[in-house]
PDB file of C-alpha atoms in Angstrom:
ATOM      1  CA  UNK A   1       9.271  -7.637  12.732  1.00  0.00           C
ATOM      2  CA  UNK A   2       8.013  -8.810   9.529  1.00  0.00           C
ATOM      3  CA  UNK A   3       5.354  -6.632   8.089  1.00  0.00           C
ATOM      4  CA  UNK A   4       2.938  -7.444   5.436  1.00  0.00           C
ATOM      5  CA  UNK A   5       0.532  -4.596   4.371  1.00  0.00           C
ATOM      6  CA  UNK A   6      -2.552  -4.611   2.186  1.00  0.00           C
ATOM      7  CA  UNK A   7      -3.701  -1.559   0.330  1.00  0.00           C
ATOM      8  CA  UNK A   8      -7.184  -1.416   1.835  1.00  0.00           C
ATOM      9  CA  UNK A   9      -8.961  -2.939   4.865  1.00  0.00           C
ATOM     10  CA  UNK A  10     -12.506  -2.377   3.296  1.00  0.00           C
ATOM     11  CA  UNK A  11     -13.491  -2.094  -0.311  1.00  0.00           C
ATOM     12  CA  UNK A  12     -16.959  -1.814  -1.901  1.00  0.00           C
ATOM     13  CA  UNK A  13     -16.961  -2.463  -5.665  1.00  0.00           C
ATOM     14  CA  UNK A  14     -19.763  -2.899  -8.359  1.00  0.00           C
ATOM     15  CA  UNK A  15     -20.339  -6.069 -10.274  1.00  0.00           C
ATOM     16  CA  UNK A  16     -18.250  -5.949 -13.527  1.00  0.00           C
ATOM     17  CA  UNK A  17     -15.541  -3.458 -12.148  1.00  0.00           C
ATOM     18  CA  UNK A  18     -11.948  -4.469 -12.455  1.00  0.00           C
ATOM     19  CA  UNK A  19     -10.401  -4.641  -8.883  1.00  0.00           C
ATOM     20  CA  UNK A  20      -6.878  -4.554  -7.731  1.00  0.00           C
ATOM     21  CA  UNK A  21      -5.689  -5.781  -4.321  1.00  0.00           C
ATOM     22  CA  UNK A  22      -2.204  -4.757  -3.431  1.00  0.00           C
ATOM     23  CA  UNK A  23       0.129  -6.532  -1.011  1.00  0.00           C
ATOM     24  CA  UNK A  24       3.658  -5.549   0.116  1.00  0.00           C
ATOM     25  CA  UNK A  25       6.098  -7.382   2.333  1.00  0.00           C
ATOM     26  CA  UNK A  26       9.343  -5.886   3.778  1.00  0.00           C
ATOM     27  CA  UNK A  27      11.388  -9.045   4.706  1.00  0.00           C
ATOM     28  CA  UNK A  28      12.725  -9.954   1.296  1.00  0.00           C
ATOM     29  CA  UNK A  29      10.535 -13.302   1.333  1.00  0.00           C
ATOM     30  CA  UNK A  30      10.435 -15.289  -1.944  1.00  0.00           C
ATOM     31  CA  UNK A  31       7.068 -16.691  -1.461  1.00  0.00           C
ATOM     32  CA  UNK A  32       3.932 -14.782  -1.483  1.00  0.00           C
ATOM     33  CA  UNK A  33       0.258 -15.920  -1.388  1.00  0.00           C
ATOM     34  CA  UNK A  34      -3.220 -14.809  -1.786  1.00  0.00           C
ATOM     35  CA  UNK A  35      -6.228 -16.480   0.260  1.00  0.00           C
ATOM     36  CA  UNK A  36      -9.836 -15.712   0.637  1.00  0.00           C
ATOM     37  CA  UNK A  37     -11.676 -16.641   3.839  1.00  0.00           C
ATOM     38  CA  UNK A  38     -15.386 -17.348   3.892  1.00  0.00           C
ATOM     39  CA  UNK A  39     -17.391 -18.426   6.876  1.00  0.00           C
ATOM     40  CA  UNK A  40     -17.564 -22.342   7.149  1.00  0.00           C
ATOM     41  CA  UNK A  41     -14.943 -22.799   4.399  1.00  0.00           C
ATOM     42  CA  UNK A  42     -11.613 -21.609   6.059  1.00  0.00           C
ATOM     43  CA  UNK A  43      -8.748 -20.265   4.225  1.00  0.00           C
ATOM     44  CA  UNK A  44      -8.348 -21.078   0.658  1.00  0.00           C
ATOM     45  CA  UNK A  45      -5.607 -20.542  -1.518  1.00  0.00           C
ATOM     46  CA  UNK A  46      -6.109 -18.538  -4.801  1.00  0.00           C
ATOM     47  CA  UNK A  47      -2.695 -17.926  -6.317  1.00  0.00           C
ATOM     48  CA  UNK A  48       0.890 -17.951  -5.105  1.00  0.00           C
ATOM     49  CA  UNK A  49       4.289 -16.916  -6.360  1.00  0.00           C
ATOM     50  CA  UNK A  50       7.762 -18.320  -5.643  1.00  0.00           C
ATOM     51  CA  UNK A  51       9.663 -15.486  -7.389  1.00  0.00           C
ATOM     52  CA  UNK A  52       9.227 -12.362  -9.320  1.00  0.00           C
ATOM     53  CA  UNK A  53       7.127 -12.761 -12.533  1.00  0.00           C
ATOM     54  CA  UNK A  54       6.231 -16.342 -11.342  1.00  0.00           C
ATOM     55  CA  UNK A  55       2.775 -17.408 -10.533  1.00  0.00           C
ATOM     56  CA  UNK A  56       1.177 -20.667  -9.695  1.00  0.00           C
ATOM     57  CA  UNK A  57      -2.652 -21.449  -9.300  1.00  0.00           C
ATOM     58  CA  UNK A  58      -3.945 -22.376  -5.924  1.00  0.00           C
ATOM     59  CA  UNK A  59      -7.212 -24.334  -5.232  1.00  0.00           C
ATOM     60  CA  UNK A  60      -9.583 -21.702  -6.402  1.00  0.00           C
ATOM     61  CA  UNK A  61      -7.893 -19.369  -9.095  1.00  0.00           C
ATOM     62  CA  UNK A  62     -11.091 -18.950 -11.395  1.00  0.00           C
ATOM     63  CA  UNK A  63     -12.157 -15.332 -11.735  1.00  0.00           C
ATOM     64  CA  UNK A  64      -8.739 -14.074 -10.422  1.00  0.00           C
ATOM     65  CA  UNK A  65      -5.225 -13.207 -11.886  1.00  0.00           C
ATOM     66  CA  UNK A  66      -2.035 -12.014 -10.181  1.00  0.00           C
ATOM     67  CA  UNK A  67       0.970  -9.898 -10.928  1.00  0.00           C
ATOM     68  CA  UNK A  68       4.379  -9.979  -9.344  1.00  0.00           C
ATOM     69  CA  UNK A  69       6.734  -7.484 -11.025  1.00  0.00           C
ATOM     70  CA  UNK A  70       8.741  -6.855  -7.944  1.00  0.00           C
ATOM     71  CA  UNK A  71       9.799  -9.186  -5.113  1.00  0.00           C
ATOM     72  CA  UNK A  72       8.162  -7.239  -2.437  1.00  0.00           C
ATOM     73  CA  UNK A  73       4.807  -6.686  -4.178  1.00  0.00           C
ATOM     74  CA  UNK A  74       1.985  -9.176  -5.167  1.00  0.00           C
ATOM     75  CA  UNK A  75      -1.164  -7.991  -6.721  1.00  0.00           C
ATOM     76  CA  UNK A  76      -4.448  -9.918  -6.934  1.00  0.00           C
ATOM     77  CA  UNK A  77      -6.751  -8.782  -9.775  1.00  0.00           C
ATOM     78  CA  UNK A  78     -10.264  -9.429 -10.237  1.00  0.00           C
ATOM     79  CA  UNK A  79     -10.994  -8.817 -13.820  1.00  0.00           C
ATOM     80  CA  UNK A  80     -14.633  -8.388 -13.711  1.00  0.00           C
ATOM     81  CA  UNK A  81     -15.892  -8.556 -10.068  1.00  0.00           C
ATOM     82  CA  UNK A  82     -18.758 -10.622  -9.203  1.00  0.00           C
ATOM     83  CA  UNK A  83     -20.926 -10.906  -6.126  1.00  0.00           C
ATOM     84  CA  UNK A  84     -19.593 -14.246  -5.245  1.00  0.00           C
ATOM     85  CA  UNK A  85     -16.236 -12.680  -5.026  1.00  0.00           C
ATOM     86  CA  UNK A  86     -17.444 -10.790  -1.826  1.00  0.00           C
ATOM     87  CA  UNK A  87     -15.040 -12.090   0.839  1.00  0.00           C
ATOM     88  CA  UNK A  88     -12.169 -11.516   3.058  1.00  0.00           C
ATOM     89  CA  UNK A  89      -8.911 -11.492   1.186  1.00  0.00           C
ATOM     90  CA  UNK A  90      -5.667 -12.237   2.940  1.00  0.00           C
ATOM     91  CA  UNK A  91      -2.086 -11.974   1.653  1.00  0.00           C
ATOM     92  CA  UNK A  92       0.843 -13.826   3.127  1.00  0.00           C
ATOM     93  CA  UNK A  93       4.522 -14.104   2.656  1.00  0.00           C
ATOM     94  CA  UNK A  94       7.263 -16.780   3.698  1.00  0.00           C
ATOM     95  CA  UNK A  95      10.826 -17.853   3.024  1.00  0.00           C
ATOM     96  CA  UNK A  96      11.273 -20.353   0.458  1.00  0.00           C
ATOM     97  CA  UNK A  97      10.796 -23.721   2.208  1.00  0.00           C
ATOM     98  CA  UNK A  98       7.632 -25.248   3.148  1.00  0.00           C
ATOM     99  CA  UNK A  99       8.542 -25.405   6.894  1.00  0.00           C
ATOM    100  CA  UNK A 100       8.840 -21.623   7.160  1.00  0.00           C
ATOM    101  CA  UNK A 101       5.846 -19.982   8.740  1.00  0.00           C
ATOM    102  CA  UNK A 102       3.810 -17.758   6.688  1.00  0.00           C
ATOM    103  CA  UNK A 103       3.223 -14.122   7.783  1.00  0.00           C
ATOM    104  CA  UNK A 104       0.056 -12.645   7.022  1.00  0.00           C
ATOM    105  CA  UNK A 105      -1.350  -9.141   6.248  1.00  0.00           C
ATOM    106  CA  UNK A 106      -4.313  -7.537   8.025  1.00  0.00           C
ATOM    107  CA  UNK A 107      -6.815  -8.494   5.258  1.00  0.00           C
ATOM    108  CA  UNK A 108      -9.125  -6.768   2.799  1.00  0.00           C
ATOM    109  CA  UNK A 109     -12.727  -7.153   3.300  1.00  0.00           C
ATOM    110  CA  UNK A 110     -14.161  -6.793  -0.205  1.00  0.00           C
ATOM    111  CA  UNK A 111     -17.977  -6.363  -0.959  1.00  0.00           C
ATOM    112  CA  UNK A 112     -19.206  -6.577  -4.542  1.00  0.00           C
ATOM    113  CA  UNK A 113     -22.741  -5.187  -5.105  1.00  0.00           C
TER     114      UNK A 113
ATOM    115  CA  UNK B   1      -6.425 -32.249  -2.786  1.00  0.00           C
ATOM    116  CA  UNK B   2      -4.865 -32.816   0.838  1.00  0.00           C
ATOM    117  CA  UNK B   3      -7.399 -32.979   3.397  1.00  0.00           C
ATOM    118  CA  UNK B   4      -6.847 -31.219   6.739  1.00  0.00           C
ATOM    119  CA  UNK B   5      -9.546 -31.618   9.354  1.00  0.00           C
ATOM    120  CA  UNK B   6      -9.842 -29.965  12.571  1.00  0.00           C
ATOM    121  CA  UNK B   7     -12.111 -30.793  15.630  1.00  0.00           C
ATOM    122  CA  UNK B   8     -14.064 -29.504  17.330  1.00  0.00           C
ATOM    123  CA  UNK B   9     -15.534 -26.681  15.125  1.00  0.00           C
ATOM    124  CA  UNK B  10     -15.976 -24.472  18.181  1.00  0.00           C
ATOM    125  CA  UNK B  11     -15.276 -24.640  21.950  1.00  0.00           C
ATOM    126  CA  UNK B  12     -16.460 -22.729  24.985  1.00  0.00           C
ATOM    127  CA  UNK B  13     -14.458 -22.981  28.097  1.00  0.00           C
ATOM    128  CA  UNK B  14     -14.344 -21.224  31.496  1.00  0.00           C
ATOM    129  CA  UNK B  15     -11.312 -19.007  32.374  1.00  0.00           C
ATOM    130  CA  UNK B  16      -8.758 -21.167  34.170  1.00  0.00           C
ATOM    131  CA  UNK B  17      -9.809 -24.442  32.271  1.00  0.00           C
ATOM    132  CA  UNK B  18      -7.338 -26.395  30.164  1.00  0.00           C
ATOM    133  CA  UNK B  19      -8.385 -27.458  26.748  1.00  0.00           C
ATOM    134  CA  UNK B  20      -7.135 -29.244  23.634  1.00  0.00           C
ATOM    135  CA  UNK B  21      -8.117 -29.735  20.028  1.00  0.00           C
ATOM    136  CA  UNK B  22      -7.076 -31.812  17.178  1.00  0.00           C
ATOM    137  CA  UNK B  23      -5.803 -31.562  13.739  1.00  0.00           C
ATOM    138  CA  UNK B  24      -5.684 -34.586  11.455  1.00  0.00           C
ATOM    139  CA  UNK B  25      -3.842 -34.897   8.051  1.00  0.00           C
ATOM    140  CA  UNK B  26      -2.819 -37.763   5.684  1.00  0.00           C
ATOM    141  CA  UNK B  27       0.220 -39.320   7.142  1.00  0.00           C
ATOM    142  CA  UNK B  28       1.753 -40.168   3.623  1.00  0.00           C
ATOM    143  CA  UNK B  29       4.090 -37.868   2.085  1.00  0.00           C
ATOM    144  CA  UNK B  30       4.198 -35.827   5.368  1.00  0.00           C
ATOM    145  CA  UNK B  31       6.442 -32.736   5.322  1.00  0.00           C
ATOM    146  CA  UNK B  32       5.356 -30.200   8.048  1.00  0.00           C
ATOM    147  CA  UNK B  33       2.636 -29.150  10.273  1.00  0.00           C
ATOM    148  CA  UNK B  34       1.736 -25.590  11.033  1.00  0.00           C
ATOM    149  CA  UNK B  35      -0.424 -24.037  13.830  1.00  0.00           C
ATOM    150  CA  UNK B  36      -1.641 -20.444  13.674  1.00  0.00           C
ATOM    151  CA  UNK B  37      -3.783 -18.468  15.941  1.00  0.00           C
ATOM    152  CA  UNK B  38      -6.179 -15.878  14.360  1.00  0.00           C
ATOM    153  CA  UNK B  39      -7.622 -13.408  16.640  1.00  0.00           C
ATOM    154  CA  UNK B  40     -10.698 -11.204  15.560  1.00  0.00           C
ATOM    155  CA  UNK B  41      -9.764  -8.171  13.788  1.00  0.00           C
ATOM    156  CA  UNK B  42      -6.036  -9.261  13.561  1.00  0.00           C
ATOM    157  CA  UNK B  43      -3.923 -11.274  11.127  1.00  0.00           C
ATOM    158  CA  UNK B  44      -3.263 -15.080  11.727  1.00  0.00           C
ATOM    159  CA  UNK B  45       0.150 -15.482  13.508  1.00  0.00           C
ATOM    160  CA  UNK B  46       2.211 -18.498  13.464  1.00  0.00           C
ATOM    161  CA  UNK B  47       2.331 -20.508  16.740  1.00  0.00           C
ATOM    162  CA  UNK B  48       4.422 -23.553  15.733  1.00  0.00           C
ATOM    163  CA  UNK B  49       5.810 -25.361  12.653  1.00  0.00           C
ATOM    164  CA  UNK B  50       6.534 -28.907  13.469  1.00  0.00           C
ATOM    165  CA  UNK B  51       8.304 -31.509  11.209  1.00  0.00           C
ATOM    166  CA  UNK B  52       9.507 -34.409  13.211  1.00  0.00           C
ATOM    167  CA  UNK B  53       7.338 -37.353  14.441  1.00  0.00           C
ATOM    168  CA  UNK B  54       7.031 -37.036  18.414  1.00  0.00           C
ATOM    169  CA  UNK B  55       7.795 -33.323  18.127  1.00  0.00           C
ATOM    170  CA  UNK B  56       6.577 -31.367  20.940  1.00  0.00           C
ATOM    171  CA  UNK B  57       6.618 -27.433  21.034  1.00  0.00           C
ATOM    172  CA  UNK B  58       5.710 -25.060  23.832  1.00  0.00           C
ATOM    173  CA  UNK B  59       4.991 -21.300  23.772  1.00  0.00           C
ATOM    174  CA  UNK B  60       3.856 -20.021  27.360  1.00  0.00           C
ATOM    175  CA  UNK B  61       0.652 -21.953  28.145  1.00  0.00           C
ATOM    176  CA  UNK B  62       0.208 -23.240  24.697  1.00  0.00           C
ATOM    177  CA  UNK B  63       1.919 -26.440  23.625  1.00  0.00           C
ATOM    178  CA  UNK B  64       1.562 -28.761  20.541  1.00  0.00           C
ATOM    179  CA  UNK B  65       2.387 -32.443  19.830  1.00  0.00           C
ATOM    180  CA  UNK B  66       2.767 -34.194  16.522  1.00  0.00           C
ATOM    181  CA  UNK B  67       2.316 -37.837  15.347  1.00  0.00           C
ATOM    182  CA  UNK B  68       3.084 -38.224  11.746  1.00  0.00           C
ATOM    183  CA  UNK B  69       2.570 -41.921  11.718  1.00  0.00           C
ATOM    184  CA  UNK B  70      -1.042 -41.604  12.462  1.00  0.00           C
ATOM    185  CA  UNK B  71      -1.562 -38.160  11.013  1.00  0.00           C
ATOM    186  CA  UNK B  72      -2.690 -35.934  13.949  1.00  0.00           C
ATOM    187  CA  UNK B  73      -1.508 -33.051  16.113  1.00  0.00           C
ATOM    188  CA  UNK B  74      -2.783 -31.785  19.247  1.00  0.00           C
ATOM    189  CA  UNK B  75      -2.839 -28.213  20.540  1.00  0.00           C
ATOM    190  CA  UNK B  76      -3.187 -27.764  24.219  1.00  0.00           C
ATOM    191  CA  UNK B  77      -3.802 -24.546  26.191  1.00  0.00           C
ATOM    192  CA  UNK B  78      -3.295 -24.645  29.926  1.00  0.00           C
ATOM    193  CA  UNK B  79      -5.300 -22.446  32.230  1.00  0.00           C
ATOM    194  CA  UNK B  80      -7.219 -20.708  29.309  1.00  0.00           C
ATOM    195  CA  UNK B  81      -7.464 -16.929  29.453  1.00  0.00           C
ATOM    196  CA  UNK B  82      -9.961 -14.596  27.831  1.00  0.00           C
ATOM    197  CA  UNK B  83      -6.988 -13.358  25.600  1.00  0.00           C
ATOM    198  CA  UNK B  84      -6.670 -17.000  24.324  1.00  0.00           C
ATOM    199  CA  UNK B  85     -10.120 -16.462  22.656  1.00  0.00           C
ATOM    200  CA  UNK B  86      -9.377 -16.816  18.741  1.00  0.00           C
ATOM    201  CA  UNK B  87      -9.548 -19.362  15.886  1.00  0.00           C
ATOM    202  CA  UNK B  88      -6.798 -21.804  15.705  1.00  0.00           C
ATOM    203  CA  UNK B  89      -5.826 -23.149  12.444  1.00  0.00           C
ATOM    204  CA  UNK B  90      -3.636 -25.961  11.423  1.00  0.00           C
ATOM    205  CA  UNK B  91      -2.130 -26.356   7.894  1.00  0.00           C
ATOM    206  CA  UNK B  92       0.070 -28.728   6.105  1.00  0.00           C
ATOM    207  CA  UNK B  93       1.822 -28.647   2.652  1.00  0.00           C
ATOM    208  CA  UNK B  94       0.074 -30.582  -0.067  1.00  0.00           C
ATOM    209  CA  UNK B  95      -0.277 -29.919  -3.685  1.00  0.00           C
ATOM    210  CA  UNK B  96      -0.065 -26.469  -2.796  1.00  0.00           C
ATOM    211  CA  UNK B  97       2.183 -24.745  -0.289  1.00  0.00           C
ATOM    212  CA  UNK B  98      -0.062 -25.026   2.627  1.00  0.00           C
ATOM    213  CA  UNK B  99      -3.615 -26.530   2.969  1.00  0.00           C
ATOM    214  CA  UNK B 100      -5.566 -25.203   5.969  1.00  0.00           C
ATOM    215  CA  UNK B 101      -8.049 -26.879   8.076  1.00  0.00           C
ATOM    216  CA  UNK B 102     -11.351 -24.919   8.891  1.00  0.00           C
ATOM    217  CA  UNK B 103     -10.177 -24.073  12.364  1.00  0.00           C
ATOM    218  CA  UNK B 104     -11.361 -24.411  15.760  1.00  0.00           C
ATOM    219  CA  UNK B 105     -13.000 -21.364  17.181  1.00  0.00           C
ATOM    220  CA  UNK B 106     -12.148 -20.915  21.033  1.00  0.00           C
ATOM    221  CA  UNK B 107     -14.191 -18.732  23.229  1.00  0.00           C
ATOM    222  CA  UNK B 108     -12.930 -18.361  26.920  1.00  0.00           C
ATOM    223  CA  UNK B 109     -15.609 -17.032  29.259  1.00  0.00           C
ATOM    224  CA  UNK B 110     -14.390 -14.970  32.180  1.00  0.00           C
TER     225      UNK B 110
END
């Protein structure tokens, strides 16, 4: 079974803090993704990566950065957390082609106060 | 940005009812259409990935059809059960790897 794990299920941070969300997959997938999910807005893509050290902006990259130093690990970084970044964050991975399904982690519910 | 639309936004059905919902997407430059089920407190899980016009896929009581020429896909659930309660998402590759619709939230009442 594919397993995608995320470092925390729940996280509370203060405005201005630097926040790291970690994601690890164990199926040697090339592609990894970070989404956020907000009520009424659905899943929106923040950043994705097709390979180690590669990153591409998604639909809403502002205020975020990412790091992929190893194939199995994809980190999402909030350089200076703000209250509008309070959300559910989901990591996913997949094989290279676009007709391969994505496998999702359990999500991190981040609250920024 | 590719626009993927789902309807209805939410649906309440009685146990045993059959139901269906729609995903629409631009028919030009079509590549693939994904369906996912997202149960509360769990991760989204893939149901189907469909690529060919006229494709029909089935998993137990759930099936999906695809019309790439007119840009829509239907998801059908036969004899709904309470465990089918979830949000059903469709997605299609666009400028980014997958663009998701906002989902259809299904509640099955026992």
